[in-house]
Amino acid sequence: MSYDDVEIEDMEWNDELKAYTYPCPCGDLFQITKDELKIGEEIARCPSCSLYITVIYNMEDFIEQKSKTKIEPTKQQPVAVA
C-alpha cells in the first residue's frame, strides 16, 4: 500500500536528478522521472527505504504532442525513357 497520494503540483522538479521529488519521512526524496510519467507510471519510490507514494497527475500533460501538420510523402514523378 502506498505511503501517500501526492499531486504532481505538490512535487518539486529537481534538475540534478532530472526527476520530480517529494520529501520522504526517512530524510531522502521520493523520485519519479518525466519518462516514467509518460509511460503511465504513477509510483514514486524512495531510493533509501521501502516507502513509495502514488503520484496523481494528468498523463496527457506528459505525452509528447505529435506535430499537427501533416507531412505528405513526396510523389514520385514518372521518368521518360529515351
XYZ file of N, CA, C and O in Angstrom:
328
model
N 0.842 -1.185 0.000
C 0.000 0.000 0.000
C 0.884 1.244 0.000
O 1.900 1.303 0.686
N 0.468 2.196 -0.778
C 1.206 3.446 -0.924
C 1.244 4.214 0.397
O 0.259 4.262 1.132
N 2.390 4.818 0.681
C 2.538 5.634 1.885
C 1.580 6.818 1.844
O 1.003 7.202 2.862
N 1.408 7.422 0.642
C 0.553 8.595 0.500
C 0.216 8.802 -0.966
O 0.892 8.269 -1.843
N -0.826 9.565 -1.237
C -1.155 10.010 -2.590
C -0.758 11.474 -2.681
O -1.189 12.280 -1.842
N 0.052 11.820 -3.670
C 0.568 13.186 -3.786
C 0.311 13.700 -5.198
O 0.617 13.013 -6.179
N -0.239 14.897 -5.301
C -0.464 15.501 -6.612
C 0.858 16.017 -7.166
O 1.699 16.518 -6.422
N 1.016 15.902 -8.484
C 2.258 16.312 -9.129
C 2.569 17.783 -8.840
O 3.734 18.171 -8.729
N 1.532 18.598 -8.677
C 1.720 20.018 -8.384
C 2.392 20.242 -7.026
O 2.975 21.300 -6.794
N 2.287 19.259 -6.140
C 2.903 19.375 -4.813
C 4.344 18.866 -4.792
O 5.020 18.976 -3.772
N 4.795 18.320 -5.917
C 6.162 17.823 -6.010
C 7.049 18.912 -6.609
O 6.552 19.876 -7.196
N 8.352 18.771 -6.437
C 9.300 19.743 -6.982
C 10.144 19.087 -8.063
O 10.536 17.930 -7.933
N 10.443 19.858 -9.137
C 11.333 19.362 -10.179
C 12.768 19.544 -9.704
O 13.156 20.628 -9.267
N 13.563 18.499 -9.780
C 14.970 18.540 -9.380
C 15.817 18.382 -10.635
O 15.857 17.308 -11.224
N 16.487 19.490 -11.049
C 17.304 19.457 -12.270
C 18.470 18.479 -12.159
O 18.842 17.844 -13.136
N 19.043 18.368 -10.972
C 20.187 17.472 -10.784
C 19.784 16.011 -10.980
O 20.476 15.244 -11.641
N 18.647 15.637 -10.413
C 18.156 14.255 -10.524
C 17.349 14.032 -11.798
O 17.075 12.889 -12.163
N 16.935 15.116 -12.449
C 16.051 15.042 -13.621
C 14.789 14.260 -13.259
O 14.359 13.351 -13.977
N 14.214 14.623 -12.096
C 13.035 13.915 -11.604
C 12.196 14.839 -10.725
O 12.705 15.810 -10.157
N 10.915 14.516 -10.636
C 10.053 15.175 -9.661
C 10.341 14.511 -8.317
O 10.510 13.286 -8.240
N 10.406 15.317 -7.265
C 10.730 14.779 -5.943
C 9.719 15.240 -4.901
O 9.027 16.245 -5.076
N 9.682 14.484 -3.814
C 8.818 14.803 -2.677
C 9.497 14.246 -1.435
O 10.044 13.140 -1.475
N 9.508 15.002 -0.339
C 10.224 14.536 0.864
C 9.676 13.212 1.413
O 8.476 13.032 1.548
N 10.590 12.320 1.734
C 10.251 11.042 2.356
C 10.495 11.179 3.863
O 11.424 11.883 4.275
N 9.704 10.511 4.684
C 9.927 10.585 6.134
C 11.313 10.112 6.571
O 11.802 10.510 7.631
N 11.976 9.294 5.751
C 13.302 8.792 6.125
C 14.383 9.868 5.953
O 15.518 9.678 6.374
N 14.031 10.978 5.291
C 15.002 12.056 5.081
C 15.476 12.167 3.649
O 16.086 13.157 3.261
N 15.212 11.164 2.830
C 15.586 11.203 1.416
C 14.396 11.760 0.621
O 13.508 12.404 1.199
N 14.368 11.510 -0.673
C 13.302 12.028 -1.522
C 12.672 10.925 -2.365
O 13.377 10.100 -2.945
N 11.347 10.924 -2.440
C 10.663 10.100 -3.424
C 11.009 10.698 -4.780
O 11.110 11.920 -4.912
N 11.156 9.855 -5.815
C 11.555 10.340 -7.134
C 10.763 9.655 -8.235
O 10.518 8.447 -8.167
N 10.405 10.455 -9.262
C 9.790 9.904 -10.473
C 10.196 10.808 -11.641
O 10.181 12.033 -11.522
N 10.605 10.193 -12.759
C 11.085 10.960 -13.905
C 9.945 11.268 -14.878
O 8.885 10.626 -14.845
N 10.184 12.214 -15.775
C 9.199 12.537 -16.805
C 8.974 11.341 -17.721
O 7.845 11.097 -18.144
N 10.039 10.612 -18.024
C 9.898 9.430 -18.888
C 8.991 8.388 -18.246
O 8.197 7.743 -18.928
N 9.116 8.218 -16.944
C 8.241 7.268 -16.243
C 6.790 7.741 -16.299
O 5.878 6.944 -16.515
N 6.584 9.044 -16.116
C 5.232 9.588 -16.172
C 4.632 9.439 -17.567
O 3.449 9.153 -17.704
N 5.454 9.608 -18.602
C 4.978 9.496 -19.987
C 4.450 8.104 -20.305
O 3.557 7.953 -21.124
N 5.011 7.076 -19.682
C 4.550 5.709 -19.964
C 3.472 5.244 -18.994
O 3.074 4.088 -19.005
N 3.013 6.163 -18.137
C 1.900 5.834 -17.253
C 2.280 5.404 -15.850
O 1.411 5.017 -15.063
N 3.561 5.455 -15.519
C 3.991 5.087 -14.161
C 3.426 6.121 -13.179
O 3.420 7.315 -13.452
N 2.941 5.663 -12.052
C 2.406 6.583 -11.058
C 3.015 6.365 -9.669
O 2.594 6.990 -8.704
N 4.008 5.512 -9.597
C 4.656 5.231 -8.319
C 6.008 5.930 -8.255
O 6.869 5.714 -9.097
N 6.177 6.792 -7.243
C 7.468 7.436 -6.988
C 8.088 6.707 -5.801
O 7.461 6.578 -4.741
N 9.294 6.240 -5.976
C 9.961 5.437 -4.944
C 11.055 6.231 -4.246
O 11.651 7.128 -4.816
N 11.316 5.849 -3.027
C 12.428 6.411 -2.277
C 13.617 5.462 -2.440
O 13.477 4.265 -2.206
N 14.776 5.993 -2.849
C 15.934 5.121 -3.039
C 16.574 4.630 -1.734
O 17.386 3.714 -1.748
N 16.186 5.225 -0.596
C 16.821 4.877 0.681
C 15.999 3.968 1.579
O 16.522 3.435 2.551
N 14.713 3.811 1.275
C 13.880 2.948 2.123
C 12.837 2.256 1.248
O 12.854 2.390 0.028
N 11.928 1.536 1.852
C 10.954 0.759 1.084
C 9.657 1.515 0.810
O 8.748 0.975 0.180
N 9.560 2.765 1.243
C 8.324 3.524 1.044
C 8.186 3.984 -0.403
O 9.169 4.188 -1.107
N 6.942 4.157 -0.823
C 6.651 4.739 -2.123
C 5.332 5.498 -2.024
O 4.531 5.265 -1.121
N 5.137 6.443 -2.958
C 3.906 7.216 -2.999
C 3.259 7.053 -4.365
O 3.916 6.721 -5.350
N 1.959 7.296 -4.413
C 1.232 7.314 -5.667
C 1.134 8.761 -6.125
O 0.683 9.621 -5.369
N 1.597 9.024 -7.344
C 1.571 10.379 -7.890
C 0.281 10.554 -8.689
O -0.038 9.746 -9.562
N -0.446 11.601 -8.361
C -1.685 11.903 -9.059
C -1.371 12.978 -10.095
O -0.895 14.058 -9.751
N -1.595 12.646 -11.364
C -1.285 13.580 -12.440
C -2.123 13.265 -13.663
O -2.717 12.189 -13.767
N -2.169 14.205 -14.600
C -2.866 14.017 -15.855
C -1.845 13.535 -16.874
O -0.965 14.307 -17.283
N -1.956 12.306 -17.304
C -0.972 11.723 -18.216
C -0.853 12.521 -19.513
O 0.214 12.607 -20.103
N -1.945 13.128 -19.951
C -1.931 13.911 -21.189
C -0.927 15.062 -21.121
O -0.435 15.522 -22.145
N -0.625 15.541 -19.918
C 0.347 16.626 -19.758
C 1.770 16.160 -20.068
O 2.652 16.990 -20.268
N 2.005 14.852 -20.081
C 3.351 14.329 -20.265
C 3.544 13.566 -21.573
O 4.657 13.205 -21.920
N 2.460 13.330 -22.298
C 2.569 12.651 -23.590
C 3.051 13.669 -24.608
O 2.533 14.771 -24.685
N 4.055 13.286 -25.388
C 4.584 14.187 -26.401
C 3.534 14.396 -27.482
O 2.982 13.446 -28.018
N 3.261 15.665 -27.756
C 2.304 16.000 -28.800
C 2.973 15.838 -30.157
O 4.042 16.372 -30.389
N 2.336 15.086 -31.027
C 2.871 14.933 -32.378
C 2.502 16.176 -33.169
O 1.523 16.839 -32.883
N 3.287 16.477 -34.147
C 3.054 17.649 -34.983
C 1.666 17.562 -35.604
O 1.254 16.523 -36.106
N 0.941 18.676 -35.552
C -0.393 18.699 -36.130
C -0.333 18.919 -37.638
O -1.323 18.785 -38.321
N 0.824 19.270 -38.131
C 0.996 19.472 -39.562
C 1.240 18.127 -40.213
O 2.176 17.426 -39.866
N 0.375 17.788 -41.147
C 0.547 16.518 -41.851
C 1.598 16.699 -42.923
O 1.538 17.619 -43.722
N 2.528 15.823 -42.946
C 3.558 15.857 -43.970
C 3.213 14.783 -44.984
O 3.158 13.601 -44.662
N 2.956 15.233 -46.196
C 2.610 14.303 -47.271
C 3.887 13.668 -47.818
O 4.894 14.358 -47.983
N 3.853 12.398 -48.121
C 5.034 11.785 -48.730
C 5.237 12.372 -50.127
O 4.278 12.746 -50.793
N 6.473 12.454 -50.520
C 6.759 13.006 -51.844
C 6.241 12.045 -52.906
O 6.357 10.826 -52.772
N 5.648 12.631 -53.936
C 5.121 11.811 -55.035
C 6.221 11.659 -56.067
O 6.853 12.625 -56.461
N 6.426 10.443 -56.500
C 7.456 10.204 -57.486
C 6.925 10.585 -58.855
O 5.781 10.260 -59.212
N 7.752 11.268 -59.605
C 7.399 11.686 -60.954
C 7.846 10.601 -61.928
O 8.920 10.032 -61.776
N 7.020 10.322 -62.923
C 7.452 9.334 -63.920
C 8.664 9.849 -64.694
O 8.786 11.035 -64.948
N 9.558 8.954 -65.023
C 10.751 9.305 -65.753
C 10.607 8.770 -67.178
O 10.309 7.581 -67.380
N 10.801 9.670 -68.159
C 10.693 9.251 -69.562
C 11.966 8.498 -69.950
O 13.074 8.918 -69.650
N 11.780 7.356 -70.597
C 12.921 6.563 -71.057
C 13.158 6.902 -72.512
O 12.246 6.817 -73.338
N 14.365 7.290 -72.845
C 14.643 7.683 -74.223
C 15.176 6.550 -75.044
O 15.708 5.593 -74.690
